[in-house]
């Protein structure tokens, strides 16, 4: 028998009797969920999926999603569906998609639905764009079809930021191709012009052709730079583009003049190559940023899209954005509260970790306030809304975060300054050259000034930084480190203090059993197995501490006692699992998390702890500098974790206090990096010099953080620091070379010995050297 | 050498055609997902297109 599931590759449980049948005979699967998904795939005739996939599928979940039907509601669809000519179009995100085979499977399966007009799945972004005929098929059945083959769809609205990035991306692609292809033509003609392979009469013809071909390069491909320089001059300031545009336009106009008057030299190929290389460096910079925008805006869905609002008779699903103060909404177990409000139904527990960072459940009674974004864990509740939409606590944290990160002054890097000063110097120098030749020596100074501009054009200089950054960013992505903000990559080397959040960052956020104690007449292994069997029915976070049970026990009468615990019957014994607060004899098992009652008698207790990531220990020994835990958790667990890792700690901090502590640490130790995950870390992440978010972090934290650790592996911080050092070294080498070359060739230009072909050759070779040097960072 | 007066304009026109085709491809989202299309050749086309059963 196969030991691994045919569908998801996880180990099959012992005594497994679940199979699916394909053309190679019986294949074992691990659970009913995987069986259903695999059967659905094979019956649809998509067996090729299993042949070509590169990664095994995720384990299928067995729970049915009841929320899908709500997506058929008009008010909900208004949020993310566009209607045009009897056809509806929507963007979806699709979770669990891993390789090209997944994308193929989804497309093929959905195209079988009659009424579905078109679908295109984007693997890189884990998204799909679908359009369908609402008269023939409902959106909920499309969602159901995606679920049947094991993927999780969610509606999605492309953010303005991202739409804008996409537009810029296309613009860059077009401009690059235009400048690239035209530059090649101009170079070809320049070759003929320089090396005298032409008969005399063709000279002028070739000059005119070059002028014609260079014009779109300057005014179409170079449009971005022209615009930016114009804006900057209009505001009476000087940015990087001003000297660049002076060099481009100066050389271009001088060459035009030479062409009109059949005199002097033309430098069209230098102009177009300069524009092409500059554009290339800008595009590389843009790509680095655009990649992270995709990841961070993929699912801004902390708040549910749908709320069940009380109507006259029953509860109607409506768009959560339409909720108003004093509406009454129902939230089911395991769902997210859509707005701040007052609990008006019975006691229930809430998982508020998203707001407070506390790992333990909060028990709330009727009349207490509940927050948007928190999770209801054990009872269906009714909430009277006090604040919805932008007024919720969660949204306000998000607004504070944006404010803080906008106000923070960016770390000015040496690189920016050098490039700016150097280009400015060149302008002054070429002006001086002109004045000296024209007025002191008495020759026409124009051609010498142009030669200086061409010789020193900061081509290699402008490539030095972006090529190194994008090479390094790509390399780090292979290591599971995503760079949102390239400044972080440059300055990571200089970080001297590190702050960490506890829950979800240093710890996994999942519970595990630390110790247990049972009365002597109890068989503890059997008891634990029984508890695991009961917990399997619960979707409470604590249940994840117990491994999947072997199904030896029949569990009957499973009940959730809201705000207290759960109970069930196994072999005629009533077993109750409850928390400390509901037990009278508190000192029996001090600080235990779960009390076990068998037939109303306390028989033992279980202590749980959130597990420290295995990568945390190595990270703390390898990272040099001040290290501190900043946690919102008030429990003594913070101290334990800090002591185990041998670092400092601060417990019980509100999001604002975290910021205060961080500023204190910065004053004392220098630049601070913050590593965090929850919404409660969002503000302190924004304040830190470098913010690092775990991949399981809330979307709001990931959106604005500089670095995302894709594999949740803390040791990658050490890798990041090492790479930052290498990057800075390469950048330094690039600058030394680029500036060195320009200074070297300068005397030639000033004294008039620089012919156009030497200028072009020198420019290409020095750019090539810089790019090759940067590429070393990819290895 | 006079043929150059004809050949180079022809080369430029071909260049413009190539650029037009590229612009069209960009407009049709062909550069959005470069990882995936390479695999399409591995998958067979549908044997029959009539079994639409939803």
mmCIF file with all atom_site columns, C-alpha atoms in Angstrom, chain A residues 554-749:
data_model
loop_
_atom_site.group_PDB
_atom_site.id
_atom_site.type_symbol
_atom_site.label_atom_id
_atom_site.label_alt_id
_atom_site.label_comp_id
_atom_site.label_asym_id
_atom_site.label_entity_id
_atom_site.label_seq_id
_atom_site.pdbx_PDB_ins_code
_atom_site.Cartn_x
_atom_site.Cartn_y
_atom_site.Cartn_z
_atom_site.occupancy
_atom_site.B_iso_or_equiv
_atom_site.pdbx_formal_charge
_atom_site.auth_seq_id
_atom_site.auth_comp_id
_atom_site.auth_asym_id
_atom_site.auth_atom_id
_atom_site.pdbx_PDB_model_num
ATOM 1   C CA . UNK A 1 554 ? -16.622 7.004  18.614  1.00 0.00 ? 554 UNK A CA 1
ATOM 2   C CA . UNK A 1 555 ? -17.313 10.543 19.706  1.00 0.00 ? 555 UNK A CA 1
ATOM 3   C CA . UNK A 1 556 ? -20.966 11.295 20.498  1.00 0.00 ? 556 UNK A CA 1
ATOM 4   C CA . UNK A 1 557 ? -22.842 14.363 21.632  1.00 0.00 ? 557 UNK A CA 1
ATOM 5   C CA . UNK A 1 558 ? -20.110 16.846 20.816  1.00 0.00 ? 558 UNK A CA 1
ATOM 6   C CA . UNK A 1 559 ? -21.145 20.194 22.275  1.00 0.00 ? 559 UNK A CA 1
ATOM 7   C CA . UNK A 1 560 ? -19.510 23.571 22.513  1.00 0.00 ? 560 UNK A CA 1
ATOM 8   C CA . UNK A 1 561 ? -20.123 25.356 25.795  1.00 0.00 ? 561 UNK A CA 1
ATOM 9   C CA . UNK A 1 562 ? -19.656 29.003 24.768  1.00 0.00 ? 562 UNK A CA 1
ATOM 10  C CA . UNK A 1 563 ? -16.998 30.838 26.704  1.00 0.00 ? 563 UNK A CA 1
ATOM 11  C CA . UNK A 1 564 ? -16.038 27.747 28.619  1.00 0.00 ? 564 UNK A CA 1
ATOM 12  C CA . UNK A 1 565 ? -15.005 24.731 26.601  1.00 0.00 ? 565 UNK A CA 1
ATOM 13  C CA . UNK A 1 566 ? -16.261 21.619 24.889  1.00 0.00 ? 566 UNK A CA 1
ATOM 14  C CA . UNK A 1 567 ? -17.752 18.313 25.958  1.00 0.00 ? 567 UNK A CA 1
ATOM 15  C CA . UNK A 1 568 ? -18.447 14.965 24.333  1.00 0.00 ? 568 UNK A CA 1
ATOM 16  C CA . UNK A 1 569 ? -19.244 11.361 25.148  1.00 0.00 ? 569 UNK A CA 1
ATOM 17  C CA . UNK A 1 570 ? -16.767 8.572  24.487  1.00 0.00 ? 570 UNK A CA 1
ATOM 18  C CA . UNK A 1 571 ? -17.681 5.010  25.495  1.00 0.00 ? 571 UNK A CA 1
ATOM 19  C CA . UNK A 1 572 ? -20.399 6.325  27.825  1.00 0.00 ? 572 UNK A CA 1
ATOM 20  C CA . UNK A 1 573 ? -17.964 8.594  29.671  1.00 0.00 ? 573 UNK A CA 1
ATOM 21  C CA . UNK A 1 574 ? -18.782 12.274 29.612  1.00 0.00 ? 574 UNK A CA 1
ATOM 22  C CA . UNK A 1 575 ? -15.552 14.122 28.963  1.00 0.00 ? 575 UNK A CA 1
ATOM 23  C CA . UNK A 1 576 ? -15.358 17.882 29.388  1.00 0.00 ? 576 UNK A CA 1
ATOM 24  C CA . UNK A 1 577 ? -12.451 20.055 28.388  1.00 0.00 ? 577 UNK A CA 1
ATOM 25  C CA . UNK A 1 578 ? -12.561 23.457 29.973  1.00 0.00 ? 578 UNK A CA 1
ATOM 26  C CA . UNK A 1 579 ? -10.408 26.411 30.788  1.00 0.00 ? 579 UNK A CA 1
ATOM 27  C CA . UNK A 1 580 ? -9.091  27.628 34.103  1.00 0.00 ? 580 UNK A CA 1
ATOM 28  C CA . UNK A 1 581 ? -11.725 30.256 34.728  1.00 0.00 ? 581 UNK A CA 1
ATOM 29  C CA . UNK A 1 582 ? -14.525 27.784 35.261  1.00 0.00 ? 582 UNK A CA 1
ATOM 30  C CA . UNK A 1 583 ? -12.800 25.627 37.799  1.00 0.00 ? 583 UNK A CA 1
ATOM 31  C CA . UNK A 1 584 ? -13.143 26.298 41.518  1.00 0.00 ? 584 UNK A CA 1
ATOM 32  C CA . UNK A 1 585 ? -10.002 24.515 42.724  1.00 0.00 ? 585 UNK A CA 1
ATOM 33  C CA . UNK A 1 586 ? -7.544  26.707 40.886  1.00 0.00 ? 586 UNK A CA 1
ATOM 34  C CA . UNK A 1 587 ? -4.455  25.611 42.786  1.00 0.00 ? 587 UNK A CA 1
ATOM 35  C CA . UNK A 1 588 ? -4.904  21.960 41.833  1.00 0.00 ? 588 UNK A CA 1
ATOM 36  C CA . UNK A 1 589 ? -3.003  22.359 38.583  1.00 0.00 ? 589 UNK A CA 1
ATOM 37  C CA . UNK A 1 590 ? -1.585  25.899 38.590  1.00 0.00 ? 590 UNK A CA 1
ATOM 38  C CA . UNK A 1 591 ? -1.715  27.802 35.313  1.00 0.00 ? 591 UNK A CA 1
ATOM 39  C CA . UNK A 1 592 ? -2.886  24.839 33.281  1.00 0.00 ? 592 UNK A CA 1
ATOM 40  C CA . UNK A 1 593 ? -4.603  25.742 29.989  1.00 0.00 ? 593 UNK A CA 1
ATOM 41  C CA . UNK A 1 594 ? -7.051  22.851 29.748  1.00 0.00 ? 594 UNK A CA 1
ATOM 42  C CA . UNK A 1 595 ? -8.738  21.055 32.615  1.00 0.00 ? 595 UNK A CA 1
ATOM 43  C CA . UNK A 1 596 ? -10.003 17.570 31.852  1.00 0.00 ? 596 UNK A CA 1
ATOM 44  C CA . UNK A 1 597 ? -13.214 16.410 33.556  1.00 0.00 ? 597 UNK A CA 1
ATOM 45  C CA . UNK A 1 598 ? -14.430 12.859 33.303  1.00 0.00 ? 598 UNK A CA 1
ATOM 46  C CA . UNK A 1 599 ? -18.013 12.392 34.459  1.00 0.00 ? 599 UNK A CA 1
ATOM 47  C CA . UNK A 1 600 ? -17.881 15.792 36.189  1.00 0.00 ? 600 UNK A CA 1
ATOM 48  C CA . UNK A 1 601 ? -14.708 14.920 38.149  1.00 0.00 ? 601 UNK A CA 1
ATOM 49  C CA . UNK A 1 602 ? -11.424 16.670 37.514  1.00 0.00 ? 602 UNK A CA 1
ATOM 50  C CA . UNK A 1 603 ? -9.014  13.990 36.396  1.00 0.00 ? 603 UNK A CA 1
ATOM 51  C CA . UNK A 1 604 ? -6.104  16.013 35.053  1.00 0.00 ? 604 UNK A CA 1
ATOM 52  C CA . UNK A 1 605 ? -4.849  19.018 33.167  1.00 0.00 ? 605 UNK A CA 1
ATOM 53  C CA . UNK A 1 606 ? -2.851  19.935 30.106  1.00 0.00 ? 606 UNK A CA 1
ATOM 54  C CA . UNK A 1 607 ? -0.384  22.787 29.737  1.00 0.00 ? 607 UNK A CA 1
ATOM 55  C CA . UNK A 1 608 ? 0.028   24.293 26.309  1.00 0.00 ? 608 UNK A CA 1
ATOM 56  C CA . UNK A 1 609 ? 2.580   26.675 24.900  1.00 0.00 ? 609 UNK A CA 1
ATOM 57  C CA . UNK A 1 610 ? 3.021   28.365 21.615  1.00 0.00 ? 610 UNK A CA 1
ATOM 58  C CA . UNK A 1 611 ? 5.989   26.750 20.003  1.00 0.00 ? 611 UNK A CA 1
ATOM 59  C CA . UNK A 1 612 ? 9.214   28.708 19.402  1.00 0.00 ? 612 UNK A CA 1
ATOM 60  C CA . UNK A 1 613 ? 10.272  28.517 15.770  1.00 0.00 ? 613 UNK A CA 1
ATOM 61  C CA . UNK A 1 614 ? 13.244  26.219 15.386  1.00 0.00 ? 614 UNK A CA 1
ATOM 62  C CA . UNK A 1 615 ? 14.949  28.906 13.308  1.00 0.00 ? 615 UNK A CA 1
ATOM 63  C CA . UNK A 1 616 ? 14.787  31.390 16.209  1.00 0.00 ? 616 UNK A CA 1
ATOM 64  C CA . UNK A 1 617 ? 17.624  29.814 18.209  1.00 0.00 ? 617 UNK A CA 1
ATOM 65  C CA . UNK A 1 618 ? 20.155  29.942 15.361  1.00 0.00 ? 618 UNK A CA 1
ATOM 66  C CA . UNK A 1 619 ? 19.087  33.435 14.421  1.00 0.00 ? 619 UNK A CA 1
ATOM 67  C CA . UNK A 1 620 ? 19.671  34.820 17.900  1.00 0.00 ? 620 UNK A CA 1
ATOM 68  C CA . UNK A 1 621 ? 23.172  33.356 18.165  1.00 0.00 ? 621 UNK A CA 1
ATOM 69  C CA . UNK A 1 622 ? 24.179  34.512 14.674  1.00 0.00 ? 622 UNK A CA 1
ATOM 70  C CA . UNK A 1 623 ? 22.731  38.025 14.797  1.00 0.00 ? 623 UNK A CA 1
ATOM 71  C CA . UNK A 1 624 ? 25.090  40.502 16.373  1.00 0.00 ? 624 UNK A CA 1
ATOM 72  C CA . UNK A 1 625 ? 23.665  43.520 18.128  1.00 0.00 ? 625 UNK A CA 1
ATOM 73  C CA . UNK A 1 626 ? 20.934  44.375 20.605  1.00 0.00 ? 626 UNK A CA 1
ATOM 74  C CA . UNK A 1 627 ? 17.936  42.043 20.468  1.00 0.00 ? 627 UNK A CA 1
ATOM 75  C CA . UNK A 1 628 ? 14.610  42.549 22.184  1.00 0.00 ? 628 UNK A CA 1
ATOM 76  C CA . UNK A 1 629 ? 11.108  41.091 22.179  1.00 0.00 ? 629 UNK A CA 1
ATOM 77  C CA . UNK A 1 630 ? 8.332   43.697 22.019  1.00 0.00 ? 630 UNK A CA 1
ATOM 78  C CA . UNK A 1 631 ? 5.154   41.822 22.754  1.00 0.00 ? 631 UNK A CA 1
ATOM 79  C CA . UNK A 1 632 ? 1.538   42.726 23.340  1.00 0.00 ? 632 UNK A CA 1
ATOM 80  C CA . UNK A 1 633 ? 1.084   39.498 25.250  1.00 0.00 ? 633 UNK A CA 1
ATOM 81  C CA . UNK A 1 634 ? 0.739   40.163 29.012  1.00 0.00 ? 634 UNK A CA 1
ATOM 82  C CA . UNK A 1 635 ? 1.514   36.588 30.070  1.00 0.00 ? 635 UNK A CA 1
ATOM 83  C CA . UNK A 1 636 ? 4.703   35.282 31.633  1.00 0.00 ? 636 UNK A CA 1
ATOM 84  C CA . UNK A 1 637 ? 5.287   33.380 28.425  1.00 0.00 ? 637 UNK A CA 1
ATOM 85  C CA . UNK A 1 638 ? 7.127   36.401 26.989  1.00 0.00 ? 638 UNK A CA 1
ATOM 86  C CA . UNK A 1 639 ? 9.736   36.160 29.741  1.00 0.00 ? 639 UNK A CA 1
ATOM 87  C CA . UNK A 1 640 ? 10.099  32.399 29.214  1.00 0.00 ? 640 UNK A CA 1
ATOM 88  C CA . UNK A 1 641 ? 10.666  32.794 25.499  1.00 0.00 ? 641 UNK A CA 1
ATOM 89  C CA . UNK A 1 642 ? 13.143  35.626 26.013  1.00 0.00 ? 642 UNK A CA 1
ATOM 90  C CA . UNK A 1 643 ? 15.093  33.591 28.553  1.00 0.00 ? 643 UNK A CA 1
ATOM 91  C CA . UNK A 1 644 ? 15.183  30.521 26.339  1.00 0.00 ? 644 UNK A CA 1
ATOM 92  C CA . UNK A 1 645 ? 16.591  32.626 23.521  1.00 0.00 ? 645 UNK A CA 1
ATOM 93  C CA . UNK A 1 646 ? 18.776  34.707 25.854  1.00 0.00 ? 646 UNK A CA 1
ATOM 94  C CA . UNK A 1 647 ? 17.508  38.109 24.665  1.00 0.00 ? 647 UNK A CA 1
ATOM 95  C CA . UNK A 1 648 ? 15.789  41.133 26.242  1.00 0.00 ? 648 UNK A CA 1
ATOM 96  C CA . UNK A 1 649 ? 12.031  41.538 26.458  1.00 0.00 ? 649 UNK A CA 1
ATOM 97  C CA . UNK A 1 650 ? 9.174   43.994 26.988  1.00 0.00 ? 650 UNK A CA 1
ATOM 98  C CA . UNK A 1 651 ? 5.730   42.557 27.595  1.00 0.00 ? 651 UNK A CA 1
ATOM 99  C CA . UNK A 1 652 ? 2.143   43.818 27.687  1.00 0.00 ? 652 UNK A CA 1
ATOM 100 C CA . UNK A 1 653 ? 2.679   46.683 25.218  1.00 0.00 ? 653 UNK A CA 1
ATOM 101 C CA . UNK A 1 654 ? -0.041  48.432 23.255  1.00 0.00 ? 654 UNK A CA 1
ATOM 102 C CA . UNK A 1 655 ? 0.772   49.182 19.602  1.00 0.00 ? 655 UNK A CA 1
ATOM 103 C CA . UNK A 1 656 ? 1.661   52.767 20.588  1.00 0.00 ? 656 UNK A CA 1
ATOM 104 C CA . UNK A 1 657 ? 3.885   51.675 23.472  1.00 0.00 ? 657 UNK A CA 1
ATOM 105 C CA . UNK A 1 658 ? 5.732   49.427 21.051  1.00 0.00 ? 658 UNK A CA 1
ATOM 106 C CA . UNK A 1 659 ? 6.550   52.495 18.987  1.00 0.00 ? 659 UNK A CA 1
ATOM 107 C CA . UNK A 1 660 ? 7.781   54.342 22.111  1.00 0.00 ? 660 UNK A CA 1
ATOM 108 C CA . UNK A 1 661 ? 10.058  51.436 23.046  1.00 0.00 ? 661 UNK A CA 1
ATOM 109 C CA . UNK A 1 662 ? 11.389  51.237 19.526  1.00 0.00 ? 662 UNK A CA 1
ATOM 110 C CA . UNK A 1 663 ? 12.278  54.935 19.501  1.00 0.00 ? 663 UNK A CA 1
ATOM 111 C CA . UNK A 1 664 ? 14.026  54.516 22.875  1.00 0.00 ? 664 UNK A CA 1
ATOM 112 C CA . UNK A 1 665 ? 16.035  51.595 21.539  1.00 0.00 ? 665 UNK A CA 1
ATOM 113 C CA . UNK A 1 666 ? 16.965  53.572 18.462  1.00 0.00 ? 666 UNK A CA 1
ATOM 114 C CA . UNK A 1 667 ? 18.279  56.444 20.579  1.00 0.00 ? 667 UNK A CA 1
ATOM 115 C CA . UNK A 1 668 ? 20.425  54.065 22.569  1.00 0.00 ? 668 UNK A CA 1
ATOM 116 C CA . UNK A 1 669 ? 21.677  51.599 19.962  1.00 0.00 ? 669 UNK A CA 1
ATOM 117 C CA . UNK A 1 670 ? 21.260  53.148 16.500  1.00 0.00 ? 670 UNK A CA 1
ATOM 118 C CA . UNK A 1 671 ? 19.295  51.856 13.564  1.00 0.00 ? 671 UNK A CA 1
ATOM 119 C CA . UNK A 1 672 ? 16.573  49.367 14.444  1.00 0.00 ? 672 UNK A CA 1
ATOM 120 C CA . UNK A 1 673 ? 14.975  46.581 12.453  1.00 0.00 ? 673 UNK A CA 1
ATOM 121 C CA . UNK A 1 674 ? 11.543  45.360 13.526  1.00 0.00 ? 674 UNK A CA 1
ATOM 122 C CA . UNK A 1 675 ? 10.334  41.861 12.779  1.00 0.00 ? 675 UNK A CA 1
ATOM 123 C CA . UNK A 1 676 ? 6.623   41.338 13.195  1.00 0.00 ? 676 UNK A CA 1
ATOM 124 C CA . UNK A 1 677 ? 3.436   39.885 11.844  1.00 0.00 ? 677 UNK A CA 1
ATOM 125 C CA . UNK A 1 678 ? 0.162   41.063 13.372  1.00 0.00 ? 678 UNK A CA 1
ATOM 126 C CA . UNK A 1 679 ? -1.985  44.122 12.806  1.00 0.00 ? 679 UNK A CA 1
ATOM 127 C CA . UNK A 1 680 ? -0.840  45.265 16.236  1.00 0.00 ? 680 UNK A CA 1
ATOM 128 C CA . UNK A 1 681 ? 2.696   45.454 14.802  1.00 0.00 ? 681 UNK A CA 1
ATOM 129 C CA . UNK A 1 682 ? 1.673   47.531 11.803  1.00 0.00 ? 682 UNK A CA 1
ATOM 130 C CA . UNK A 1 683 ? 2.526   50.912 13.334  1.00 0.00 ? 683 UNK A CA 1
ATOM 131 C CA . UNK A 1 684 ? 5.791   49.867 14.930  1.00 0.00 ? 684 UNK A CA 1
ATOM 132 C CA . UNK A 1 685 ? 6.813   48.213 11.650  1.00 0.00 ? 685 UNK A CA 1
ATOM 133 C CA . UNK A 1 686 ? 6.199   51.487 9.873   1.00 0.00 ? 686 UNK A CA 1
ATOM 134 C CA . UNK A 1 687 ? 8.350   53.348 12.411  1.00 0.00 ? 687 UNK A CA 1
ATOM 135 C CA . UNK A 1 688 ? 11.371  51.015 12.268  1.00 0.00 ? 688 UNK A CA 1
ATOM 136 C CA . UNK A 1 689 ? 14.349  51.745 9.996   1.00 0.00 ? 689 UNK A CA 1
ATOM 137 C CA . UNK A 1 690 ? 13.801  48.397 8.351   1.00 0.00 ? 690 UNK A CA 1
ATOM 138 C CA . UNK A 1 691 ? 10.559  46.485 8.773   1.00 0.00 ? 691 UNK A CA 1
ATOM 139 C CA . UNK A 1 692 ? 10.544  42.759 8.243   1.00 0.00 ? 692 UNK A CA 1
ATOM 140 C CA . UNK A 1 693 ? 7.248   40.870 8.085   1.00 0.00 ? 693 UNK A CA 1
ATOM 141 C CA . UNK A 1 694 ? 6.684   37.141 8.227   1.00 0.00 ? 694 UNK A CA 1
ATOM 142 C CA . UNK A 1 695 ? 4.807   35.633 5.312   1.00 0.00 ? 695 UNK A CA 1
ATOM 143 C CA . UNK A 1 696 ? 1.960   34.567 7.601   1.00 0.00 ? 696 UNK A CA 1
ATOM 144 C CA . UNK A 1 697 ? 1.608   38.192 8.700   1.00 0.00 ? 697 UNK A CA 1
ATOM 145 C CA . UNK A 1 698 ? -1.622  40.084 8.263   1.00 0.00 ? 698 UNK A CA 1
ATOM 146 C CA . UNK A 1 699 ? -1.903  41.707 4.844   1.00 0.00 ? 699 UNK A CA 1
ATOM 147 C CA . UNK A 1 700 ? -1.809  45.158 6.360   1.00 0.00 ? 700 UNK A CA 1
ATOM 148 C CA . UNK A 1 701 ? 1.580   44.493 7.932   1.00 0.00 ? 701 UNK A CA 1
ATOM 149 C CA . UNK A 1 702 ? 2.961   42.984 4.753   1.00 0.00 ? 702 UNK A CA 1
ATOM 150 C CA . UNK A 1 703 ? 1.714   45.827 2.579   1.00 0.00 ? 703 UNK A CA 1
ATOM 151 C CA . UNK A 1 704 ? 4.042   48.438 4.010   1.00 0.00 ? 704 UNK A CA 1
ATOM 152 C CA . UNK A 1 705 ? 6.953   46.386 5.279   1.00 0.00 ? 705 UNK A CA 1
ATOM 153 C CA . UNK A 1 706 ? 10.331  46.593 3.577   1.00 0.00 ? 706 UNK A CA 1
ATOM 154 C CA . UNK A 1 707 ? 11.136  42.896 3.621   1.00 0.00 ? 707 UNK A CA 1
ATOM 155 C CA . UNK A 1 708 ? 8.943   39.789 3.686   1.00 0.00 ? 708 UNK A CA 1
ATOM 156 C CA . UNK A 1 709 ? 10.324  36.446 4.824   1.00 0.00 ? 709 UNK A CA 1
ATOM 157 C CA . UNK A 1 710 ? 8.483   34.087 2.483   1.00 0.00 ? 710 UNK A CA 1
ATOM 158 C CA . UNK A 1 711 ? 9.274   30.873 4.348   1.00 0.00 ? 711 UNK A CA 1
ATOM 159 C CA . UNK A 1 712 ? 8.789   32.363 7.819   1.00 0.00 ? 712 UNK A CA 1
ATOM 160 C CA . UNK A 1 713 ? 12.395  31.431 8.451   1.00 0.00 ? 713 UNK A CA 1
ATOM 161 C CA . UNK A 1 714 ? 14.050  33.828 10.896  1.00 0.00 ? 714 UNK A CA 1
ATOM 162 C CA . UNK A 1 715 ? 17.613  32.839 9.963   1.00 0.00 ? 715 UNK A CA 1
ATOM 163 C CA . UNK A 1 716 ? 17.008  34.604 6.667   1.00 0.00 ? 716 UNK A CA 1
ATOM 164 C CA . UNK A 1 717 ? 17.553  37.865 8.533   1.00 0.00 ? 717 UNK A CA 1
ATOM 165 C CA . UNK A 1 718 ? 21.195  36.836 8.844   1.00 0.00 ? 718 UNK A CA 1
ATOM 166 C CA . UNK A 1 719 ? 21.261  36.063 5.111   1.00 0.00 ? 719 UNK A CA 1
ATOM 167 C CA . UNK A 1 720 ? 19.740  39.451 4.411   1.00 0.00 ? 720 UNK A CA 1
ATOM 168 C CA . UNK A 1 721 ? 22.425  41.186 6.408   1.00 0.00 ? 721 UNK A CA 1
ATOM 169 C CA . UNK A 1 722 ? 25.206  39.279 4.665   1.00 0.00 ? 722 UNK A CA 1
ATOM 170 C CA . UNK A 1 723 ? 23.788  40.061 1.226   1.00 0.00 ? 723 UNK A CA 1
ATOM 171 C CA . UNK A 1 724 ? 23.424  43.695 2.146   1.00 0.00 ? 724 UNK A CA 1
ATOM 172 C CA . UNK A 1 725 ? 27.147  43.807 2.873   1.00 0.00 ? 725 UNK A CA 1
ATOM 173 C CA . UNK A 1 726 ? 28.009  42.230 -0.476  1.00 0.00 ? 726 UNK A CA 1
ATOM 174 C CA . UNK A 1 727 ? 25.628  44.554 -2.289  1.00 0.00 ? 727 UNK A CA 1
ATOM 175 C CA . UNK A 1 728 ? 27.154  47.666 -0.783  1.00 0.00 ? 728 UNK A CA 1
ATOM 176 C CA . UNK A 1 729 ? 30.601  46.441 -1.737  1.00 0.00 ? 729 UNK A CA 1
ATOM 177 C CA . UNK A 1 730 ? 29.598  45.840 -5.361  1.00 0.00 ? 730 UNK A CA 1
ATOM 178 C CA . UNK A 1 731 ? 27.875  49.222 -5.541  1.00 0.00 ? 731 UNK A CA 1
ATOM 179 C CA . UNK A 1 732 ? 31.018  50.864 -4.262  1.00 0.00 ? 732 UNK A CA 1
ATOM 180 C CA . UNK A 1 733 ? 33.147  49.076 -6.892  1.00 0.00 ? 733 UNK A CA 1
ATOM 181 C CA . UNK A 1 734 ? 30.682  50.115 -9.597  1.00 0.00 ? 734 UNK A CA 1
ATOM 182 C CA . UNK A 1 735 ? 30.860  53.737 -8.549  1.00 0.00 ? 735 UNK A CA 1
ATOM 183 C CA . UNK A 1 736 ? 34.627  53.760 -8.392  1.00 0.00 ? 736 UNK A CA 1
ATOM 184 C CA . UNK A 1 737 ? 34.847  52.305 -11.883 1.00 0.00 ? 737 UNK A CA 1
ATOM 185 C CA . UNK A 1 738 ? 32.132  54.493 -13.435 1.00 0.00 ? 738 UNK A CA 1
ATOM 186 C CA . UNK A 1 739 ? 33.464  57.719 -11.994 1.00 0.00 ? 739 UNK A CA 1
ATOM 187 C CA . UNK A 1 740 ? 37.038  56.612 -12.676 1.00 0.00 ? 740 UNK A CA 1
ATOM 188 C CA . UNK A 1 741 ? 36.320  55.989 -16.341 1.00 0.00 ? 741 UNK A CA 1
ATOM 189 C CA . UNK A 1 742 ? 34.578  59.319 -16.744 1.00 0.00 ? 742 UNK A CA 1
ATOM 190 C CA . UNK A 1 743 ? 37.451  61.224 -15.158 1.00 0.00 ? 743 UNK A CA 1
ATOM 191 C CA . UNK A 1 744 ? 39.940  59.338 -17.300 1.00 0.00 ? 744 UNK A CA 1
ATOM 192 C CA . UNK A 1 745 ? 38.276  60.202 -20.578 1.00 0.00 ? 745 UNK A CA 1
ATOM 193 C CA . UNK A 1 746 ? 37.574  63.775 -19.569 1.00 0.00 ? 746 UNK A CA 1
ATOM 194 C CA . UNK A 1 747 ? 40.990  65.280 -20.517 1.00 0.00 ? 747 UNK A CA 1
ATOM 195 C CA . UNK A 1 748 ? 40.615  63.746 -23.990 1.00 0.00 ? 748 UNK A CA 1
ATOM 196 C CA . UNK A 1 749 ? 37.251  65.444 -24.440 1.00 0.00 ? 749 UNK A CA 1
#
